[in-house]
Short mmCIF file of C-alpha atoms and ligand atoms in Angstrom, two decimals:
data_model
loop_
_atom_site.label_atom_id
_atom_site.label_comp_id
_atom_site.label_asym_id
_atom_site.label_seq_id
_atom_site.Cartn_x
_atom_site.Cartn_y
_atom_site.Cartn_z
CA MET A 1 108.26 75.84 29.75
CA THR A 2 111.81 74.63 30.17
CA PRO A 3 113.82 74.40 26.94
CA ARG A 4 113.91 71.05 25.13
CA ILE A 5 117.67 71.30 24.80
CA PRO A 6 119.14 72.57 28.09
CA ILE A 7 122.45 74.37 28.36
CA THR A 8 123.86 71.50 30.40
CA ARG A 9 122.89 68.37 32.28
CA PRO A 10 124.91 66.48 34.90
CA TYR A 11 126.10 63.01 33.89
CA PHE A 12 124.70 60.56 36.41
CA ASP A 13 123.89 56.87 36.49
CA ARG A 14 122.79 54.68 39.39
CA SER A 15 126.24 54.78 40.99
CA GLU A 16 125.77 58.23 42.56
CA GLU A 17 122.48 57.17 44.19
CA GLU A 18 124.03 53.97 45.51
CA ALA A 19 127.11 55.77 46.84
CA ILE A 20 124.97 58.30 48.71
CA ALA A 21 122.70 55.58 50.07
CA ARG A 22 125.75 53.67 51.38
CA VAL A 23 126.95 56.73 53.28
CA ILE A 24 123.54 57.30 54.85
CA ARG A 25 123.15 53.64 55.81
CA SER A 26 126.61 53.53 57.36
CA GLY A 27 125.83 56.43 59.66
CA TRP A 28 128.81 58.36 58.28
CA VAL A 29 127.66 61.71 57.11
CA THR A 30 130.05 64.40 58.32
CA GLN A 31 133.10 62.79 59.93
CA GLY A 32 135.10 62.94 56.76
CA GLU A 33 136.11 59.41 55.73
CA MET A 34 134.59 59.80 52.26
CA VAL A 35 135.92 63.35 52.04
CA GLU A 36 139.43 62.04 52.69
CA ALA A 37 139.08 59.37 49.96
CA PHE A 38 137.70 61.93 47.48
CA GLU A 39 140.56 64.34 48.21
CA ARG A 40 143.10 61.58 47.58
CA ARG A 41 141.37 60.58 44.36
CA VAL A 42 141.21 64.08 42.86
CA ALA A 43 144.71 65.05 44.01
CA ASP A 44 146.19 61.83 42.53
CA TYR A 45 144.31 62.41 39.29
CA VAL A 46 145.71 65.92 38.75
CA GLY A 47 149.11 65.03 40.19
CA ALA A 48 148.94 67.38 43.19
CA PRO A 49 150.36 66.17 46.51
CA TYR A 50 147.40 67.52 48.55
CA GLY A 51 143.69 68.19 48.04
CA VAL A 52 141.42 69.91 50.57
CA ALA A 53 137.71 69.53 49.81
CA THR A 54 135.49 72.51 50.54
CA SER A 55 131.87 73.58 50.31
CA SER A 56 132.50 75.33 46.96
CA CYS A 57 135.20 76.67 44.68
CA THR A 58 134.45 80.14 46.03
CA THR A 59 135.30 79.05 49.58
CA ALA A 60 138.41 77.24 48.30
CA LEU A 61 139.53 80.48 46.62
CA HIS A 62 138.89 82.36 49.85
CA LEU A 63 141.08 79.88 51.78
CA ALA A 64 143.78 80.16 49.09
CA LEU A 65 143.85 83.96 49.41
CA ARG A 66 143.87 83.89 53.20
CA LEU A 67 146.63 81.27 53.27
CA SER A 68 148.64 83.44 50.89
CA GLY A 69 148.46 86.23 53.42
CA VAL A 70 146.39 88.49 51.15
CA GLY A 71 144.71 91.15 53.27
CA GLU A 72 143.83 94.80 53.68
CA GLY A 73 145.96 97.14 51.57
CA ASP A 74 147.03 94.42 49.15
CA GLU A 75 146.19 94.42 45.46
CA VAL A 76 145.31 91.24 43.58
CA ILE A 77 145.40 91.17 39.79
CA VAL A 78 142.46 89.30 38.34
CA PRO A 79 140.55 89.15 35.05
CA SER A 80 137.21 90.95 34.98
CA LEU A 81 136.11 88.46 32.33
CA SER A 82 135.11 85.66 34.68
CA TYR A 83 132.33 84.55 36.93
CA ILE A 84 131.95 87.03 39.79
CA ALA A 85 133.04 84.36 42.31
CA THR A 86 136.61 84.80 41.06
CA ALA A 87 136.77 88.32 42.50
CA ASN A 88 134.45 88.18 45.53
CA PRO A 89 136.89 86.31 47.84
CA ILE A 90 139.45 89.10 47.26
CA LEU A 91 136.92 91.47 48.82
CA TYR A 92 136.19 89.00 51.63
CA GLN A 93 139.85 89.47 52.55
CA LYS A 94 139.49 93.28 52.32
CA ALA A 95 142.09 93.38 49.55
CA THR A 96 141.61 95.26 46.25
CA PRO A 97 140.90 93.45 42.98
CA VAL A 98 142.80 95.06 40.10
CA PHE A 99 141.29 94.05 36.78
CA ALA A 100 143.49 93.25 33.80
CA ASP A 101 142.36 92.61 30.25
CA VAL A 102 142.17 89.29 28.41
CA ASP A 103 143.35 87.92 25.09
CA LEU A 104 140.75 87.96 22.29
CA GLU A 105 141.75 84.51 21.01
CA THR A 106 141.56 82.53 24.26
CA TYR A 107 139.54 84.84 26.55
CA ASN A 108 142.20 84.16 29.16
CA LEU A 109 144.09 86.78 31.16
CA ASP A 110 146.77 88.41 29.00
CA PRO A 111 150.15 88.12 30.79
CA LEU A 112 151.37 91.45 29.36
CA LYS A 113 148.22 93.25 30.48
CA ALA A 114 148.56 91.64 33.91
CA GLU A 115 152.20 92.79 34.14
CA GLU A 116 151.21 96.39 33.30
CA ARG A 117 148.95 96.45 36.35
CA ILE A 118 151.58 95.33 38.88
CA THR A 119 152.36 97.96 41.56
CA LYS A 120 154.27 97.97 44.84
CA ARG A 121 151.05 96.86 46.56
CA THR A 122 150.44 93.83 44.32
CA LYS A 123 150.51 90.64 46.35
CA ALA A 124 148.98 88.00 44.10
CA ILE A 125 147.58 87.16 40.69
CA VAL A 126 144.43 85.10 40.34
CA VAL A 127 144.47 83.51 36.91
CA VAL A 128 141.34 81.81 35.54
CA HIS A 129 141.38 78.82 33.19
CA GLN A 130 138.48 80.20 31.22
CA LEU A 131 135.66 77.70 30.62
CA GLY A 132 138.21 74.89 30.98
CA LEU A 133 140.89 76.27 28.65
CA SER A 134 144.16 76.57 30.52
CA ALA A 135 145.79 79.98 30.57
CA ASP A 136 149.41 80.23 29.42
CA LEU A 137 150.66 79.10 32.82
CA ASP A 138 154.42 79.37 32.12
CA ALA A 139 153.98 83.08 31.40
CA PHE A 140 152.16 83.56 34.72
CA LEU A 141 154.54 81.38 36.74
CA ASP A 142 157.38 83.45 35.29
CA LEU A 143 155.59 86.72 36.13
CA ALA A 144 154.97 85.54 39.69
CA ARG A 145 158.62 84.55 40.08
CA ARG A 146 160.02 87.79 38.65
CA TYR A 147 157.88 90.03 40.86
CA GLY A 148 157.72 87.79 43.94
CA LEU A 149 153.93 87.36 43.68
CA LEU A 150 151.68 84.46 44.60
CA LEU A 151 149.82 82.75 41.81
CA ILE A 152 146.39 81.35 42.56
CA GLN A 153 144.55 79.45 39.83
CA ASP A 154 140.78 79.56 39.51
CA ALA A 155 140.40 76.14 37.90
CA ALA A 156 136.64 75.95 38.58
CA CYS A 157 135.95 74.62 35.07
CA ALA A 158 139.31 72.97 34.46
CA LEU A 159 139.23 69.54 36.12
CA GLY A 160 140.84 67.38 33.42
CA ALA A 161 142.27 70.34 31.49
CA GLU A 162 145.92 70.10 30.50
CA TYR A 163 148.74 72.55 30.01
CA LYS A 164 151.68 71.22 27.98
CA GLY A 165 150.59 67.68 28.74
CA ARG A 166 150.24 68.12 32.50
CA LYS A 167 146.96 68.32 34.37
CA ILE A 168 145.78 71.66 35.71
CA GLY A 169 145.76 71.45 39.50
CA GLY A 170 149.09 69.63 39.52
CA ILE A 171 151.08 72.67 38.33
CA GLY A 172 151.94 75.65 40.55
CA ASP A 173 151.21 76.23 44.23
CA LEU A 174 147.48 76.73 44.55
CA ALA A 175 144.56 75.81 42.30
CA CYS A 176 140.84 75.63 43.09
CA VAL A 177 138.27 73.49 41.29
CA SER A 178 134.46 73.49 41.48
CA PHE A 179 131.96 70.65 41.70
CA HIS A 180 128.90 72.80 41.01
CA PRO A 181 126.39 71.08 38.65
CA ARG A 182 127.56 73.27 35.75
CA LYS A 183 131.15 72.03 36.07
CA ILE A 184 132.96 68.91 34.77
CA ILE A 185 131.89 66.65 37.63
CA THR A 186 129.49 67.58 40.42
CA THR A 187 128.86 66.94 44.09
CA GLY A 188 125.78 69.19 44.11
CA GLU A 189 127.90 71.98 45.52
CA GLY A 190 131.56 71.60 46.37
CA GLY A 191 135.11 72.57 45.60
CA MET A 192 138.71 71.60 46.26
CA LEU A 193 141.93 73.40 46.96
CA LEU A 194 144.90 71.64 45.36
CA THR A 195 148.40 72.39 46.59
CA CYS A 196 151.93 71.05 46.64
CA ASP A 197 152.58 72.41 50.13
CA LYS A 198 151.82 70.32 53.22
CA ALA A 199 151.69 73.26 55.63
CA THR A 200 149.18 75.01 53.35
CA SER A 201 146.97 71.94 53.15
CA ASP A 202 147.10 71.38 56.94
CA LYS A 203 146.11 74.96 57.58
CA ALA A 204 143.37 74.89 54.94
CA ARG A 205 141.92 71.78 56.62
CA MET A 206 141.93 73.55 59.96
CA LEU A 207 140.38 76.79 58.66
CA ARG A 208 137.63 75.01 56.73
CA SER A 209 136.41 73.50 60.00
CA HIS A 210 136.13 76.51 62.33
CA GLY A 211 139.87 76.61 63.01
CA ALA A 212 139.76 73.43 65.13
CA SER A 213 143.17 71.87 65.74
CA VAL A 214 141.69 68.33 65.73
CA SER A 215 139.34 67.18 62.95
CA ASP A 216 136.32 64.97 63.51
CA LEU A 217 137.99 62.22 61.52
CA VAL A 218 141.16 62.25 63.64
CA ARG A 219 139.08 62.23 66.83
CA HIS A 220 136.90 59.41 65.50
CA ARG A 221 139.95 57.26 64.76
CA ALA A 222 141.84 58.10 67.98
CA GLN A 223 142.34 55.50 70.68
CA ARG A 224 142.29 58.17 73.36
CA VAL A 225 140.23 61.26 74.15
CA LEU A 226 141.40 64.30 72.17
CA PHE A 227 140.63 67.94 72.97
CA GLU A 228 140.89 70.61 70.30
CA LYS A 229 142.04 74.24 70.34
CA TYR A 230 140.92 77.19 68.25
CA GLU A 231 143.87 79.46 67.64
CA GLU A 232 142.52 81.27 64.59
CA VAL A 233 139.05 82.24 63.48
CA GLY A 234 138.02 79.73 60.85
CA TYR A 235 134.91 79.00 58.81
CA ASN A 236 132.50 76.22 58.12
CA TYR A 237 133.67 75.49 54.57
CA ARG A 238 133.39 71.71 54.90
CA MET A 239 132.25 69.24 52.29
CA THR A 240 130.00 66.44 53.61
CA ASP A 241 130.64 62.71 53.16
CA ILE A 242 127.43 62.53 51.12
CA GLN A 243 128.89 64.97 48.62
CA ALA A 244 132.27 63.24 48.60
CA ALA A 245 130.64 59.85 47.94
CA MET A 246 128.87 61.38 44.96
CA GLY A 247 132.17 62.91 43.85
CA LEU A 248 133.91 59.51 43.98
CA ALA A 249 131.18 58.02 41.79
CA GLN A 250 131.58 60.94 39.39
CA MET A 251 135.37 60.47 39.28
CA GLN A 252 134.76 56.96 37.87
CA LYS A 253 133.17 58.63 34.86
CA LEU A 254 135.52 61.60 34.52
CA GLN A 255 137.42 60.28 31.50
CA GLU A 256 134.21 59.35 29.73
CA ILE A 257 132.79 62.82 30.47
CA LEU A 258 135.90 64.53 29.10
CA ASP A 259 135.98 62.30 26.00
CA LYS A 260 132.33 62.99 25.23
CA ARG A 261 132.75 66.73 25.74
CA ARG A 262 135.76 66.83 23.43
CA MET A 263 134.03 64.69 20.80
CA LEU A 264 130.97 66.98 20.80
CA ALA A 265 133.14 70.11 20.73
CA GLY A 266 135.08 68.74 17.77
CA ARG A 267 131.80 68.11 16.01
CA TYR A 268 130.58 71.65 16.73
CA ASN A 269 133.88 73.00 15.37
CA GLU A 270 133.24 71.19 12.09
CA LEU A 271 129.53 72.02 11.79
CA LEU A 272 130.01 75.69 12.61
CA LYS A 273 132.45 76.15 9.73
CA ALA A 274 129.36 76.40 7.51
CA LEU A 275 128.04 79.44 9.40
CA PRO A 276 129.32 82.95 8.72
CA TRP A 277 129.97 85.41 11.58
CA ILE A 278 130.41 82.67 14.18
CA VAL A 279 133.87 82.43 15.76
CA PRO A 280 134.34 79.03 17.43
CA PRO A 281 136.49 78.56 20.56
CA ARG A 282 140.24 78.29 20.05
CA GLU A 283 142.54 75.69 21.58
CA PRO A 284 146.21 76.78 21.55
CA VAL A 285 148.79 74.01 21.08
CA TYR A 286 149.77 74.11 24.76
CA ALA A 287 146.24 73.39 26.00
CA THR A 288 143.75 70.54 26.18
CA HIS A 289 140.33 72.13 26.69
CA THR A 290 137.65 70.53 28.89
CA TYR A 291 134.88 72.41 27.07
CA GLN A 292 133.06 72.95 30.35
CA SER A 293 131.18 75.38 28.12
CA TYR A 294 131.23 75.74 24.36
CA CYS A 295 131.57 79.47 23.81
CA ILE A 296 131.05 81.08 20.41
CA ARG A 297 131.61 84.71 19.46
CA VAL A 298 129.44 86.69 17.09
CA ALA A 299 131.70 88.61 14.69
CA ASP A 300 131.56 92.42 14.56
CA ASN A 301 129.85 92.58 11.17
CA CYS A 302 127.07 90.10 11.99
CA PRO A 303 123.64 91.55 11.10
CA VAL A 304 121.96 89.77 14.04
CA ALA A 305 122.95 90.86 17.56
CA ARG A 306 124.03 88.34 20.20
CA ASP A 307 121.00 88.99 22.44
CA GLU A 308 118.64 88.57 19.49
CA ILE A 309 120.25 85.22 18.62
CA MET A 310 119.78 84.06 22.21
CA ALA A 311 116.12 85.11 22.33
CA ARG A 312 115.36 83.36 19.04
CA MET A 313 117.19 80.17 20.07
CA LEU A 314 115.02 80.04 23.19
CA GLU A 315 111.89 80.35 21.02
CA PHE A 316 113.11 77.19 19.28
CA GLY A 317 113.41 75.50 22.71
CA ILE A 318 117.20 75.73 22.83
CA ALA A 319 118.87 77.21 25.91
CA THR A 320 121.90 79.46 25.54
CA ARG A 321 123.72 81.68 28.04
CA ALA A 322 125.65 84.90 27.68
CA GLY A 323 129.32 83.92 27.37
CA CYS A 324 131.59 85.34 30.03
CA MET A 325 130.56 88.23 32.24
CA ALA A 326 132.56 91.39 32.89
CA ILE A 327 132.79 91.70 36.67
CA HIS A 328 133.83 95.37 36.60
CA ARG A 329 130.52 96.40 35.05
CA GLU A 330 128.41 94.97 37.87
CA ALA A 331 127.04 97.48 40.39
CA SER A 332 128.94 95.81 43.25
CA TYR A 333 132.28 96.48 41.49
CA ARG A 334 131.62 99.62 39.48
CA ALA A 335 133.03 102.14 41.93
CA LEU A 336 136.12 99.99 42.53
CA ALA A 337 136.83 99.53 38.84
CA GLU A 338 136.27 103.14 37.81
CA GLY A 339 138.71 104.14 35.12
CA SER A 340 139.67 100.55 34.25
CA LYS A 341 140.22 100.18 30.53
CA LEU A 342 139.18 96.68 29.52
CA PRO A 343 138.16 96.88 25.85
CA VAL A 344 138.69 93.20 25.02
CA THR A 345 136.81 92.06 28.13
CA GLU A 346 133.86 94.29 27.23
CA LYS A 347 133.83 93.17 23.62
CA VAL A 348 133.91 89.49 24.60
CA ALA A 349 131.25 89.94 27.29
CA ASP A 350 128.96 91.61 24.74
CA THR A 351 129.44 89.24 21.83
CA THR A 352 129.87 85.70 23.17
CA LEU A 353 127.30 83.08 23.97
CA LEU A 354 127.36 79.53 25.25
CA ILE A 355 125.48 76.89 23.30
CA PRO A 356 124.36 73.53 24.76
CA LEU A 357 127.07 70.95 25.37
CA PHE A 358 126.86 68.11 27.88
CA PRO A 359 128.03 64.48 27.86
CA SER A 360 124.60 62.94 27.22
CA MET A 361 123.84 65.32 24.34
CA SER A 362 123.00 63.45 21.12
CA THR A 363 124.47 64.35 17.75
CA GLY A 364 120.87 64.91 16.61
CA MET A 365 120.45 67.62 19.23
CA GLN A 366 123.72 69.14 18.10
CA ASP A 367 122.59 69.20 14.47
CA GLU A 368 119.42 70.95 15.58
CA VAL A 369 121.35 73.61 17.54
CA VAL A 370 123.55 74.39 14.54
CA GLY A 371 120.58 74.20 12.13
CA ARG A 372 118.58 76.72 14.15
CA LEU A 373 121.57 78.98 14.51
CA GLY A 374 121.96 78.88 10.73
CA GLU A 375 118.28 79.74 10.26
CA ILE A 376 118.61 82.73 12.57
CA LEU A 377 121.69 83.93 10.72
CA GLY A 378 119.75 83.53 7.49
CA THR A 379 121.99 81.09 5.72
CA CYS A 380 119.83 77.95 5.68
C1 PLP B 401 131.71 78.30 38.81
C2 PLP B 401 132.85 79.18 38.97
C3 PLP B 401 133.25 79.62 40.24
C4 PLP B 401 132.46 79.32 41.48
O1 PLP B 401 132.38 77.97 41.79
P1 PLP B 401 131.44 77.52 43.00
O2 PLP B 401 131.83 76.11 43.25
O3 PLP B 401 130.03 77.67 42.51
O4 PLP B 401 131.72 78.40 44.15
C5 PLP B 401 134.39 80.39 40.34
N1 PLP B 401 135.09 80.73 39.25
C6 PLP B 401 134.74 80.34 38.02
C7 PLP B 401 135.60 80.72 36.84
C8 PLP B 401 133.60 79.57 37.83
O5 PLP B 401 133.23 79.20 36.60
#
């Protein structure tokens, strides 16, 4: 039986269906007219000059690394406390992920820990805006400048997040967002590379479509016959017009989605004050959180273990998820990460959980989540 209260639910109305139907009826499915409009819309929203839509955030991150010239023999500093897709593209490029520890308050990469791991082989830092909470970007931009490193932002969960009043995606050179159904807005699957550099965006557009020098959209609009060249080996990392049409419909609701998420998170913050042992998420003054997930930590002295809480919540019909994973403990990374000392990452991975939060969640559902949590902790 699926849980009565799911961990998340996309926020749709009829507009997504109608937008998709219009694309299908028009005969435009892959040429890229909708993709171009969606790129413009998202880039304008975050204040980035260019957006390149992709098949996922993972493929956008791969393009970002390749365009940064990251390759064999290079080291890339990255948090282990993230979804595994943050690190995989580093291996696609045959470079070496070097894991640095996070801050216990924000769960974001700690700039001092990142600095300690810089060597002569370090080429880039991939910083994650954890669950939609922006990392302390100025510290990382400064680090990148001082050591001559590239800074790539995994902003998968951070569409609409702000750092010192500016939107994530519009700060720095390269940021990647996700449109997976678990993220702020969705296109089913999808992602976007945001950049301030025209040459980077041109090359990303070429590489996402097999390395072709002429895109389908340019050819479609041309008054004369155009022949393309393939000078580099590219990929099929394209987004379809169907997805982009859905994304445009979702963009109409983005502010509403963010407002609802923040309202519900604020309510959780208040309700959870009554429960011992539960550490709510923090929001430093420089950040505006998207609350892509609402992540709570079970304090060290709690008599009920995190896994036990999750199992009992599910018995009540309430879905939860383990908070953030520790990539270095997965079999596919274990050998690579041998000897890494990441005590905060391991502690957070073992003691955090996500509780349901989605824009259509009712306050009644929220009361039930907190009530059940209280029952399990034995305080109600
Ligand atoms: C979801 C997520 C990704 C992967 O996004 P996809 O669009 O599914 O490829 C990468 N990094 C982080 C931090 C994520 O949360």
